[in-house]
PDB file of C-alpha atoms in Angstrom:
ATOM      1  CA  MET A  77     -10.219  15.711  28.588  1.00 41.00           C
ATOM      2  CA  SER A  78     -10.430  19.188  27.248  1.00 42.00           C
ATOM      3  CA  ASN A  79      -7.702  19.149  24.705  1.00 48.00           C
ATOM      4  CA  SER A  80      -5.350  17.518  22.626  1.00 48.00           C
ATOM      5  CA  SER A  81      -2.024  18.072  25.274  1.00 46.00           C
ATOM      6  CA  SER A  82      -3.727  16.020  27.795  1.00 58.00           C
ATOM      7  CA  LEU A  83      -3.844  13.054  25.838  1.00 73.00           C
ATOM      8  CA  ASN A  84      -1.194  10.024  26.703  1.00 83.00           C
ATOM      9  CA  GLU A  85      -2.765   7.351  24.525  1.00 87.00           C
ATOM     10  CA  PHE A  86      -5.800   6.293  22.616  1.00 91.00           C
ATOM     11  CA  LEU A  87      -7.608   2.899  23.075  1.00 90.00           C
ATOM     12  CA  LEU A  88      -8.494   0.907  19.978  1.00 90.00           C
ATOM     13  CA  LEU A  89     -11.261  -1.066  18.966  1.00 85.00           C
ATOM     14  CA  ALA A  90     -11.123  -4.458  19.431  1.00 83.00           C
ATOM     15  CA  PHE A  91     -11.489  -7.253  17.340  1.00 81.00           C
ATOM     16  CA  ALA A  92     -12.940  -9.615  19.638  1.00 78.00           C
ATOM     17  CA  ASP A  93     -13.405  -9.833  24.059  1.00 80.00           C
ATOM     18  CA  THR A  94     -13.007 -13.405  25.092  1.00 86.00           C
ATOM     19  CA  ARG A  95      -9.571 -14.357  25.184  1.00 87.00           C
ATOM     20  CA  GLU A  96     -10.238 -17.148  22.689  1.00 89.00           C
ATOM     21  CA  LEU A  97     -11.037 -15.278  19.792  1.00 89.00           C
ATOM     22  CA  GLN A  98      -8.606 -12.564  21.211  1.00 88.00           C
ATOM     23  CA  LEU A  99      -5.730 -15.595  20.630  1.00 92.00           C
ATOM     24  CA  LEU A 100      -7.452 -16.609  17.322  1.00 92.00           C
ATOM     25  CA  HIS A 101      -7.444 -13.482  15.985  1.00 89.00           C
ATOM     26  CA  PHE A 102      -3.541 -13.113  16.832  1.00 93.00           C
ATOM     27  CA  SER A 103      -2.938 -16.829  15.312  1.00 94.00           C
ATOM     28  CA  LEU A 104      -4.101 -15.193  11.952  1.00 93.00           C
ATOM     29  CA  PHE A 105      -3.241 -12.313  12.021  1.00 94.00           C
ATOM     30  CA  LEU A 106       0.542 -13.676  12.238  1.00 95.00           C
ATOM     31  CA  GLY A 107       0.054 -15.896   9.287  1.00 95.00           C
ATOM     32  CA  ILE A 108      -1.055 -13.370   7.445  1.00 94.00           C
ATOM     33  CA  TYR A 109       1.719 -10.898   8.525  1.00 96.00           C
ATOM     34  CA  LEU A 110       4.256 -14.320   7.461  1.00 96.00           C
ATOM     35  CA  ALA A 111       3.152 -15.029   4.311  1.00 95.00           C
ATOM     36  CA  ALA A 112       3.549 -10.899   3.597  1.00 95.00           C
ATOM     37  CA  LEU A 113       7.039 -10.853   4.955  1.00 95.00           C
ATOM     38  CA  LEU A 114       8.122 -13.922   3.022  1.00 93.00           C
ATOM     39  CA  GLY A 115       6.740 -13.104  -0.011  1.00 92.00           C
ATOM     40  CA  ASN A 116       7.794  -9.794  -0.382  1.00 94.00           C
ATOM     41  CA  GLY A 117      11.310 -10.589   1.206  1.00 93.00           C
ATOM     42  CA  LEU A 118      12.176 -13.485  -2.218  1.00 91.00           C
ATOM     43  CA  ILE A 119      11.077 -10.499  -4.043  1.00 92.00           C
ATOM     44  CA  ILE A 120      13.842  -8.581  -2.725  1.00 94.00           C
ATOM     45  CA  ILE A 121      16.089 -11.472  -2.423  1.00 92.00           C
ATOM     46  CA  ALA A 122      15.575 -12.780  -5.825  1.00 90.00           C
ATOM     47  CA  VAL A 123      15.633  -9.089  -7.657  1.00 92.00           C
ATOM     48  CA  ALA A 124      18.676  -8.171  -5.656  1.00 91.00           C
ATOM     49  CA  CYS A 125      20.819 -11.038  -6.678  1.00 89.00           C
ATOM     50  CA  ASP A 126      19.573 -12.613  -9.916  1.00 87.00           C
ATOM     51  CA  HIS A 127      21.342 -10.032 -12.258  1.00 89.00           C
ATOM     52  CA  ARG A 128      18.702 -10.800 -15.115  1.00 88.00           C
ATOM     53  CA  LEU A 129      16.171  -8.875 -12.742  1.00 89.00           C
ATOM     54  CA  HIS A 130      18.204  -5.816 -13.136  1.00 92.00           C
ATOM     55  CA  THR A 131      16.049  -4.118 -14.925  1.00 92.00           C
ATOM     56  CA  PRO A 132      13.215  -0.602 -14.537  1.00 93.00           C
ATOM     57  CA  MET A 133      10.522  -2.772 -14.177  1.00 91.00           C
ATOM     58  CA  TYR A 134      12.347  -5.249 -10.882  1.00 92.00           C
ATOM     59  CA  PHE A 135      13.439  -2.217  -9.760  1.00 95.00           C
ATOM     60  CA  PHE A 136       9.988  -0.276  -9.166  1.00 95.00           C
ATOM     61  CA  LEU A 137       8.866  -3.955  -7.872  1.00 93.00           C
ATOM     62  CA  LEU A 138      11.463  -4.064  -5.038  1.00 95.00           C
ATOM     63  CA  ASN A 139      10.588  -0.144  -4.376  1.00 96.00           C
ATOM     64  CA  LEU A 140       7.093  -1.265  -3.982  1.00 94.00           C
ATOM     65  CA  SER A 141       7.882  -4.902  -2.197  1.00 95.00           C
ATOM     66  CA  LEU A 142       9.748  -2.668   0.591  1.00 96.00           C
ATOM     67  CA  LEU A 143       6.800  -0.485   0.779  1.00 96.00           C
ATOM     68  CA  ASP A 144       4.318  -3.697   0.966  1.00 94.00           C
ATOM     69  CA  ILE A 145       6.623  -4.614   3.862  1.00 96.00           C
ATOM     70  CA  GLY A 146       6.761  -1.312   5.873  1.00 96.00           C
ATOM     71  CA  THR A 147       2.546  -1.006   5.432  1.00 94.00           C
ATOM     72  CA  ILE A 148       1.918  -3.928   6.608  1.00 95.00           C
ATOM     73  CA  SER A 149       4.311  -4.029   9.620  1.00 96.00           C
ATOM     74  CA  THR A 150       2.914  -0.597  10.808  1.00 95.00           C
ATOM     75  CA  THR A 151      -0.584  -1.629  11.697  1.00 93.00           C
ATOM     76  CA  VAL A 152      -0.388  -5.584  12.069  1.00 94.00           C
ATOM     77  CA  PRO A 153       2.235  -6.175  14.960  1.00 94.00           C
ATOM     78  CA  LYS A 154       0.554  -3.543  16.993  1.00 94.00           C
ATOM     79  CA  SER A 155      -2.501  -4.924  16.848  1.00 92.00           C
ATOM     80  CA  MET A 156      -1.186  -8.591  17.211  1.00 93.00           C
ATOM     81  CA  ALA A 157       0.767  -7.782  20.568  1.00 93.00           C
ATOM     82  CA  ASN A 158      -2.916  -5.929  21.769  1.00 92.00           C
ATOM     83  CA  SER A 159      -4.436  -8.961  21.473  1.00 91.00           C
ATOM     84  CA  LEU A 160      -1.759 -11.205  23.054  1.00 90.00           C
ATOM     85  CA  TRP A 161      -2.060  -9.130  25.989  1.00 91.00           C
ATOM     86  CA  ASP A 162      -5.649  -8.132  26.209  1.00 88.00           C
ATOM     87  CA  THR A 163      -5.304  -4.611  26.193  1.00 90.00           C
ATOM     88  CA  ARG A 164      -6.678  -2.086  23.647  1.00 90.00           C
ATOM     89  CA  ALA A 165      -3.629   1.186  24.146  1.00 91.00           C
ATOM     90  CA  ILE A 166      -1.509   2.384  21.880  1.00 93.00           C
ATOM     91  CA  SER A 167       0.435   6.124  22.978  1.00 92.00           C
ATOM     92  CA  TYR A 168       0.226   8.933  22.005  1.00 91.00           C
ATOM     93  CA  SER A 169       3.635   9.065  19.926  1.00 92.00           C
ATOM     94  CA  GLY A 170       2.974   5.369  19.017  1.00 93.00           C
ATOM     95  CA  CYS A 171      -0.999   6.899  17.314  1.00 94.00           C
ATOM     96  CA  ALA A 172       1.538   9.930  15.438  1.00 93.00           C
ATOM     97  CA  ALA A 173       3.950   7.095  14.500  1.00 95.00           C
ATOM     98  CA  GLN A 174       1.441   5.099  12.911  1.00 95.00           C
ATOM     99  CA  VAL A 175      -0.183   8.025  10.760  1.00 94.00           C
ATOM    100  CA  PHE A 176       2.753   9.168   9.540  1.00 96.00           C
ATOM    101  CA  LEU A 177       4.040   5.811   8.559  1.00 96.00           C
ATOM    102  CA  VAL A 178       0.668   4.765   7.217  1.00 93.00           C
ATOM    103  CA  PHE A 179      -0.254   7.776   4.722  1.00 91.00           C
ATOM    104  CA  PHE A 180       3.803   7.301   3.878  1.00 95.00           C
ATOM    105  CA  LEU A 181       3.912   4.042   2.982  1.00 94.00           C
ATOM    106  CA  SER A 182       0.302   4.435   1.216  1.00 91.00           C
ATOM    107  CA  THR A 183       1.424   7.751  -0.720  1.00 91.00           C
ATOM    108  CA  GLY A 184       4.745   5.402  -1.793  1.00 94.00           C
ATOM    109  CA  GLU A 185       3.488   2.732  -2.947  1.00 92.00           C
ATOM    110  CA  TYR A 186       0.239   4.424  -5.386  1.00 91.00           C
ATOM    111  CA  SER A 187       3.665   6.779  -6.543  1.00 93.00           C
ATOM    112  CA  VAL A 188       5.346   3.257  -7.191  1.00 94.00           C
ATOM    113  CA  LEU A 189       2.432   2.215  -9.144  1.00 92.00           C
ATOM    114  CA  THR A 190       1.866   5.111 -10.646  1.00 93.00           C
ATOM    115  CA  VAL A 191       5.927   4.784 -12.184  1.00 94.00           C
ATOM    116  CA  MET A 192       5.684   1.556 -13.073  1.00 93.00           C
ATOM    117  CA  ALA A 193       2.535   2.403 -15.354  1.00 92.00           C
ATOM    118  CA  TYR A 194       4.624   4.821 -17.227  1.00 94.00           C
ATOM    119  CA  ASP A 195       7.633   1.937 -17.130  1.00 93.00           C
ATOM    120  CA  ARG A 196       5.352  -0.565 -19.011  1.00 92.00           C
ATOM    121  CA  TYR A 197       4.297   2.378 -21.542  1.00 93.00           C
ATOM    122  CA  VAL A 198       7.330   3.402 -22.513  1.00 94.00           C
ATOM    123  CA  ALA A 199       8.942  -0.672 -23.174  1.00 91.00           C
ATOM    124  CA  ILE A 200       5.716  -1.037 -24.741  1.00 91.00           C
ATOM    125  CA  CYS A 201       4.646   2.052 -26.883  1.00 91.00           C
ATOM    126  CA  ARG A 202       7.925   3.478 -27.432  1.00 91.00           C
ATOM    127  CA  PRO A 203      10.511   0.326 -27.364  1.00 89.00           C
ATOM    128  CA  LEU A 204      13.401   2.334 -29.056  1.00 90.00           C
ATOM    129  CA  HIS A 205      13.486   4.706 -26.456  1.00 91.00           C
ATOM    130  CA  TYR A 206      13.041   2.570 -23.891  1.00 91.00           C
ATOM    131  CA  GLY A 207      16.694   2.874 -23.187  1.00 89.00           C
ATOM    132  CA  THR A 208      16.963   6.114 -22.875  1.00 91.00           C
ATOM    133  CA  ILE A 209      13.734   7.032 -21.331  1.00 93.00           C
ATOM    134  CA  MET A 210      14.489   4.079 -18.359  1.00 93.00           C
ATOM    135  CA  GLY A 211      17.422   4.437 -17.605  1.00 92.00           C
ATOM    136  CA  SER A 212      19.390   3.895 -14.158  1.00 92.00           C
ATOM    137  CA  ARG A 213      19.492   7.753 -13.083  1.00 94.00           C
ATOM    138  CA  ALA A 214      16.098   8.207 -14.293  1.00 95.00           C
ATOM    139  CA  CYS A 215      14.828   5.480 -12.197  1.00 95.00           C
ATOM    140  CA  VAL A 216      16.824   6.413  -9.283  1.00 95.00           C
ATOM    141  CA  LYS A 217      15.326   9.829  -9.821  1.00 96.00           C
ATOM    142  CA  MET A 218      11.438   8.504 -10.133  1.00 95.00           C
ATOM    143  CA  ALA A 219      11.897   6.219  -7.259  1.00 95.00           C
ATOM    144  CA  ALA A 220      13.680   8.903  -4.978  1.00 96.00           C
ATOM    145  CA  ALA A 221      10.595  11.252  -5.997  1.00 94.00           C
ATOM    146  CA  ALA A 222       8.323   9.007  -4.897  1.00 93.00           C
ATOM    147  CA  TRP A 223       9.017   8.201  -1.839  1.00 95.00           C
ATOM    148  CA  GLY A 224      10.697  12.002  -1.385  1.00 94.00           C
ATOM    149  CA  THR A 225       7.179  13.014  -2.193  1.00 91.00           C
ATOM    150  CA  SER A 226       5.330  11.025  -0.076  1.00 93.00           C
ATOM    151  CA  PHE A 227       7.949  12.229   3.420  1.00 95.00           C
ATOM    152  CA  LEU A 228       6.390  15.309   2.633  1.00 91.00           C
ATOM    153  CA  TYR A 229       3.001  14.749   1.760  1.00 89.00           C
ATOM    154  CA  SER A 230       2.957  12.496   5.006  1.00 92.00           C
ATOM    155  CA  VAL A 231       4.654  15.086   7.491  1.00 92.00           C
ATOM    156  CA  MET A 232       1.967  17.683   6.275  1.00 88.00           C
ATOM    157  CA  HIS A 233      -1.145  15.176   7.352  1.00 86.00           C
ATOM    158  CA  THR A 234       0.653  13.808  10.598  1.00 91.00           C
ATOM    159  CA  VAL A 235       1.221  17.726  11.849  1.00 89.00           C
ATOM    160  CA  ASN A 236      -2.070  19.225  10.552  1.00 85.00           C
ATOM    161  CA  THR A 237      -4.046  16.159  12.114  1.00 85.00           C
ATOM    162  CA  PHE A 238      -2.544  16.163  15.729  1.00 87.00           C
ATOM    163  CA  SER A 239      -2.147  19.681  15.587  1.00 85.00           C
ATOM    164  CA  ILE A 240      -6.120  19.875  16.252  1.00 81.00           C
ATOM    165  CA  PRO A 241      -7.833  19.920  19.992  1.00 81.00           C
ATOM    166  CA  LEU A 242      -9.384  16.904  20.597  1.00 79.00           C
ATOM    167  CA  CYS A 243     -11.422  16.716  23.492  1.00 76.00           C
ATOM    168  CA  GLN A 244     -14.105  14.054  22.743  1.00 67.00           C
ATOM    169  CA  ASP A 245     -12.422  10.879  24.026  1.00 78.00           C
ATOM    170  CA  ASN A 246      -9.798   8.550  23.361  1.00 85.00           C
ATOM    171  CA  THR A 247     -11.846   5.413  21.971  1.00 87.00           C
ATOM    172  CA  VAL A 248     -10.438   5.436  17.930  1.00 87.00           C
ATOM    173  CA  ASP A 249     -12.992   3.395  16.313  1.00 83.00           C
ATOM    174  CA  GLN A 250     -10.246   1.673  14.019  1.00 86.00           C
ATOM    175  CA  PHE A 251      -7.193  -1.367  14.795  1.00 89.00           C
ATOM    176  CA  PHE A 252      -4.780   1.379  13.623  1.00 91.00           C
ATOM    177  CA  CYS A 253      -4.571   4.371  14.092  1.00 91.00           C
ATOM    178  CA  GLU A 254      -6.441   6.524  10.954  1.00 86.00           C
ATOM    179  CA  VAL A 255      -6.906   9.784  10.309  1.00 83.00           C
ATOM    180  CA  PRO A 256     -10.700   9.761   9.880  1.00 80.00           C
ATOM    181  CA  GLN A 257     -11.332   8.232  13.226  1.00 83.00           C
ATOM    182  CA  ILE A 258      -9.470  10.722  14.660  1.00 86.00           C
ATOM    183  CA  LEU A 259     -11.086  13.823  13.537  1.00 81.00           C
ATOM    184  CA  LYS A 260     -14.228  12.390  14.767  1.00 81.00           C
ATOM    185  CA  LEU A 261     -12.619  13.659  18.263  1.00 84.00           C
ATOM    186  CA  SER A 262     -12.009  16.819  17.296  1.00 80.00           C
ATOM    187  CA  CYS A 263     -14.049  19.572  18.988  1.00 77.00           C
ATOM    188  CA  SER A 264     -13.397  22.926  17.204  1.00 70.00           C
ATOM    189  CA  ASP A 265     -13.680  23.543  13.705  1.00 67.00           C
ATOM    190  CA  SER A 266     -10.140  23.370  12.338  1.00 62.00           C
ATOM    191  CA  TYR A 267     -10.988  19.693  11.830  1.00 60.00           C
ATOM    192  CA  LEU A 268     -11.834  21.007   8.530  1.00 70.00           C
ATOM    193  CA  ARG A 269      -8.163  21.939   7.283  1.00 70.00           C
ATOM    194  CA  GLU A 270      -6.972  18.036   7.523  1.00 65.00           C
ATOM    195  CA  VAL A 271     -10.531  17.491   6.028  1.00 70.00           C
ATOM    196  CA  GLY A 272      -9.899  19.772   3.001  1.00 75.00           C
ATOM    197  CA  LEU A 273      -6.272  18.106   2.761  1.00 74.00           C
ATOM    198  CA  LEU A 274      -7.772  14.829   2.601  1.00 72.00           C
ATOM    199  CA  VAL A 275      -9.862  16.397  -0.293  1.00 77.00           C
ATOM    200  CA  VAL A 276      -6.947  17.641  -2.622  1.00 76.00           C
ATOM    201  CA  SER A 277      -5.645  13.966  -1.884  1.00 77.00           C
ATOM    202  CA  LEU A 278      -8.272  12.511  -3.370  1.00 77.00           C
ATOM    203  CA  CYS A 279      -8.353  14.419  -6.128  1.00 79.00           C
ATOM    204  CA  LEU A 280      -4.341  13.701  -6.346  1.00 80.00           C
ATOM    205  CA  VAL A 281      -5.323  10.277  -6.173  1.00 81.00           C
ATOM    206  CA  PHE A 282      -8.271  10.205  -8.960  1.00 83.00           C
ATOM    207  CA  GLY A 283      -4.951  12.205 -11.315  1.00 85.00           C
ATOM    208  CA  CYS A 284      -2.918   9.377 -10.425  1.00 87.00           C
ATOM    209  CA  PHE A 285      -5.973   6.846 -11.541  1.00 87.00           C
ATOM    210  CA  ILE A 286      -6.408   8.959 -14.512  1.00 90.00           C
ATOM    211  CA  PHE A 287      -3.307   8.637 -15.424  1.00 91.00           C
ATOM    212  CA  ILE A 288      -2.622   4.845 -15.110  1.00 91.00           C
ATOM    213  CA  VAL A 289      -5.606   4.243 -17.036  1.00 90.00           C
ATOM    214  CA  LEU A 290      -5.115   6.299 -19.953  1.00 92.00           C
ATOM    215  CA  SER A 291      -1.182   4.899 -20.029  1.00 92.00           C
ATOM    216  CA  TYR A 292      -3.058   1.462 -20.262  1.00 90.00           C
ATOM    217  CA  VAL A 293      -5.776   2.043 -22.502  1.00 91.00           C
ATOM    218  CA  GLN A 294      -2.384   2.943 -25.505  1.00 92.00           C
ATOM    219  CA  ILE A 295      -0.915   0.602 -23.788  1.00 91.00           C
ATOM    220  CA  PHE A 296      -3.274  -2.081 -24.326  1.00 89.00           C
ATOM    221  CA  THR A 297      -3.792  -0.444 -28.561  1.00 90.00           C
ATOM    222  CA  ALA A 298      -0.182  -1.060 -29.150  1.00 89.00           C
ATOM    223  CA  VAL A 299      -0.232  -4.575 -27.504  1.00 87.00           C
ATOM    224  CA  LEU A 300      -3.204  -5.627 -29.714  1.00 85.00           C
ATOM    225  CA  ARG A 301      -1.658  -4.776 -32.915  1.00 85.00           C
ATOM    226  CA  MET A 302       1.117  -6.811 -32.572  1.00 82.00           C
ATOM    227  CA  PRO A 303       1.091  -9.202 -34.949  1.00 81.00           C
ATOM    228  CA  SER A 304       3.349 -11.791 -32.981  1.00 79.00           C
ATOM    229  CA  GLU A 305       1.178 -13.918 -30.798  1.00 80.00           C
ATOM    230  CA  GLN A 306       4.276 -14.510 -28.775  1.00 79.00           C
ATOM    231  CA  GLY A 307       4.557 -11.098 -28.234  1.00 77.00           C
ATOM    232  CA  ARG A 308       1.449 -10.238 -27.334  1.00 80.00           C
ATOM    233  CA  ASN A 309       1.627 -13.288 -24.343  1.00 80.00           C
ATOM    234  CA  LYS A 310       5.023 -11.682 -23.319  1.00 78.00           C
ATOM    235  CA  ALA A 311       3.820  -8.010 -23.309  1.00 79.00           C
ATOM    236  CA  PHE A 312       0.586  -8.779 -21.166  1.00 78.00           C
ATOM    237  CA  SER A 313       2.218 -11.433 -18.855  1.00 78.00           C
ATOM    238  CA  THR A 314       4.283  -7.776 -17.633  1.00 76.00           C
ATOM    239  CA  CYS A 315       0.921  -6.118 -18.228  1.00 82.00           C
ATOM    240  CA  LEU A 316      -1.719  -7.564 -16.439  1.00 82.00           C
ATOM    241  CA  PRO A 317       0.111  -8.219 -13.073  1.00 83.00           C
ATOM    242  CA  HIS A 318       0.626  -4.938 -12.693  1.00 83.00           C
ATOM    243  CA  LEU A 319      -2.849  -3.458 -13.529  1.00 84.00           C
ATOM    244  CA  ALA A 320      -4.183  -6.089 -10.942  1.00 83.00           C
ATOM    245  CA  VAL A 321      -2.424  -4.830  -8.123  1.00 85.00           C
ATOM    246  CA  VAL A 322      -3.670  -1.353  -9.338  1.00 85.00           C
ATOM    247  CA  SER A 323      -6.802  -1.838  -9.293  1.00 83.00           C
ATOM    248  CA  LEU A 324      -6.704  -4.168  -6.017  1.00 79.00           C
ATOM    249  CA  PHE A 325      -4.827  -1.169  -4.177  1.00 80.00           C
ATOM    250  CA  VAL A 326      -7.550   1.637  -5.454  1.00 80.00           C
ATOM    251  CA  SER A 327     -10.744  -0.535  -5.574  1.00 79.00           C
ATOM    252  CA  THR A 328     -10.061  -1.263  -1.499  1.00 75.00           C
ATOM    253  CA  ILE A 329      -9.205   2.257  -0.790  1.00 75.00           C
ATOM    254  CA  ILE A 330     -12.361   3.702  -2.825  1.00 74.00           C
ATOM    255  CA  PHE A 331     -14.383   1.033  -1.116  1.00 73.00           C
ATOM    256  CA  ALA A 332     -13.023   2.278   2.363  1.00 69.00           C
ATOM    257  CA  TYR A 333     -13.068   5.805   2.387  1.00 68.00           C
ATOM    258  CA  LEU A 334     -15.784   6.598  -0.528  1.00 68.00           C
ATOM    259  CA  LYS A 335     -18.504   4.000   0.283  1.00 66.00           C
ATOM    260  CA  PRO A 336     -22.440   5.314   1.134  1.00 66.00           C
ATOM    261  CA  PRO A 337     -23.091   6.301   4.801  1.00 63.00           C
ATOM    262  CA  SER A 338     -26.174   3.889   4.300  1.00 65.00           C
ATOM    263  CA  ILE A 339     -23.765   0.668   4.992  1.00 65.00           C
ATOM    264  CA  SER A 340     -20.926   2.657   6.977  1.00 66.00           C
ATOM    265  CA  SER A 341     -20.956   0.591  10.340  1.00 69.00           C
ATOM    266  CA  PRO A 342     -18.426   0.287  12.542  1.00 69.00           C
ATOM    267  CA  ALA A 343     -17.834  -3.657  11.580  1.00 72.00           C
ATOM    268  CA  MET A 344     -18.678  -2.769   8.226  1.00 76.00           C
ATOM    269  CA  ASP A 345     -15.293   0.093   8.749  1.00 75.00           C
ATOM    270  CA  LEU A 346     -13.052  -2.770  10.533  1.00 78.00           C
ATOM    271  CA  VAL A 347     -13.671  -5.406   7.458  1.00 79.00           C
ATOM    272  CA  VAL A 348     -12.699  -2.890   4.898  1.00 80.00           C
ATOM    273  CA  SER A 349      -9.588  -1.511   7.294  1.00 82.00           C
ATOM    274  CA  VAL A 350      -8.577  -4.590   7.423  1.00 84.00           C
ATOM    275  CA  LEU A 351      -9.297  -5.770   3.311  1.00 82.00           C
ATOM    276  CA  TYR A 352      -6.451  -2.540   2.383  1.00 81.00           C
ATOM    277  CA  ALA A 353      -4.219  -2.730   5.119  1.00 86.00           C
ATOM    278  CA  LEU A 354      -3.665  -6.766   4.884  1.00 89.00           C
ATOM    279  CA  VAL A 355      -4.883  -7.853   1.612  1.00 86.00           C
ATOM    280  CA  PRO A 356      -2.899  -6.078  -0.628  1.00 87.00           C
ATOM    281  CA  PRO A 357       0.869  -6.589   0.870  1.00 90.00           C
ATOM    282  CA  THR A 358      -0.141 -10.142   0.873  1.00 91.00           C
ATOM    283  CA  LEU A 359      -1.128 -10.791  -2.849  1.00 87.00           C
ATOM    284  CA  ASN A 360       0.729  -8.335  -4.989  1.00 87.00           C
ATOM    285  CA  PRO A 361       4.490 -11.189  -4.611  1.00 87.00           C
ATOM    286  CA  LEU A 362       1.956 -14.382  -5.752  1.00 85.00           C
ATOM    287  CA  ILE A 363      -0.284 -11.689  -8.300  1.00 85.00           C
ATOM    288  CA  TYR A 364       3.537 -11.115  -9.380  1.00 83.00           C
ATOM    289  CA  SER A 365       4.605 -14.021  -9.650  1.00 80.00           C
ATOM    290  CA  MET A 366       2.065 -16.262 -11.363  1.00 71.00           C
ATOM    291  CA  ARG A 367       2.504 -15.210 -14.641  1.00 67.00           C
ATOM    292  CA  ASN A 368       6.278 -14.266 -14.577  1.00 75.00           C
ATOM    293  CA  LYS A 369       8.529 -16.592 -15.954  1.00 78.00           C
ATOM    294  CA  GLU A 370      12.009 -14.643 -14.930  1.00 80.00           C
ATOM    295  CA  LEU A 371      11.040 -13.567 -11.683  1.00 83.00           C
ATOM    296  CA  LYS A 372       9.419 -17.421 -10.855  1.00 81.00           C
ATOM    297  CA  ASP A 373      12.750 -18.636 -11.793  1.00 82.00           C
ATOM    298  CA  ALA A 374      14.700 -16.570  -9.584  1.00 82.00           C
ATOM    299  CA  LEU A 375      12.402 -17.156  -6.886  1.00 81.00           C
ATOM    300  CA  ARG A 376      13.131 -21.251  -7.426  1.00 82.00           C
ATOM    301  CA  LYS A 377      16.397 -20.194  -7.259  1.00 81.00           C
ATOM    302  CA  VAL A 378      16.369 -18.056  -4.004  1.00 77.00           C
ATOM    303  CA  ILE A 379      13.858 -20.928  -2.562  1.00 78.00           C
ATOM    304  CA  SER A 380      17.074 -23.862  -3.680  1.00 78.00           C
ATOM    305  CA  TRP A 381      19.455 -21.589  -2.022  1.00 73.00           C
ATOM    306  CA  THR A 382      17.723 -21.436   1.437  1.00 64.00           C
ATOM    307  CA  PHE A 383      16.834 -24.671   1.748  1.00 60.00           C
TER     308      PHE A 383
END
């Protein structure tokens, strides 16, 4: 293959070679996918229909659930279809679309999680100013900034990645189109441009992570000073789920891209990619509903309406 213009398709990494294992992979991914759709879908309906949840915290949670549905829908259905039809192929345009959507939705999710940390900081550390700072217009602007920035960021990465000449092969050692794996197919030094962008991206991710950590240091300091045990429990019930989701999201991403080369292998890369592509979107609804009485009550209403 001389360059990327001659590529019509890529070959993704297969989970199994035998038909029985392919069907098992299809069934497992289908179960996880439906669980993620159900959990996030119920949260979206609950927040949209229950007026008690029309607050900034739940508005951002609704955005997070939308992003989670998009994230898992970008990679899992194609992988299931390939196992079901015993193929590994994905079209060139389909691969580009996956790269764009993975960047767009993952960046959007991280941006919304950062905004949610700021929301919790204002609610607990500056409660008298909460209504002014986190008004409906301000919340819409923050959400729009998160989505808009993610869109521009993903366009930049996608255009840059697919402008690089590819001539090594068309085999991607991953179950979806992932930029580091595509860069391995490059036959020129131009791939260093995208490596540079990825380094800048990691710096931005680290910056947001520091912001979240500093926010929670101040939040926990304020909570521990509360004289009322009931007030402390209520504050922790709104903060701990968000902190757990952030930790899950960041830890899987960091391990995926910054793990030591000594433990890197195709099998390990596959396992880690499954963790960060499937686990956060599936567990996020469960984490947020475990200690949140308002959300659990709203979800019970939605389920009673449905059934």
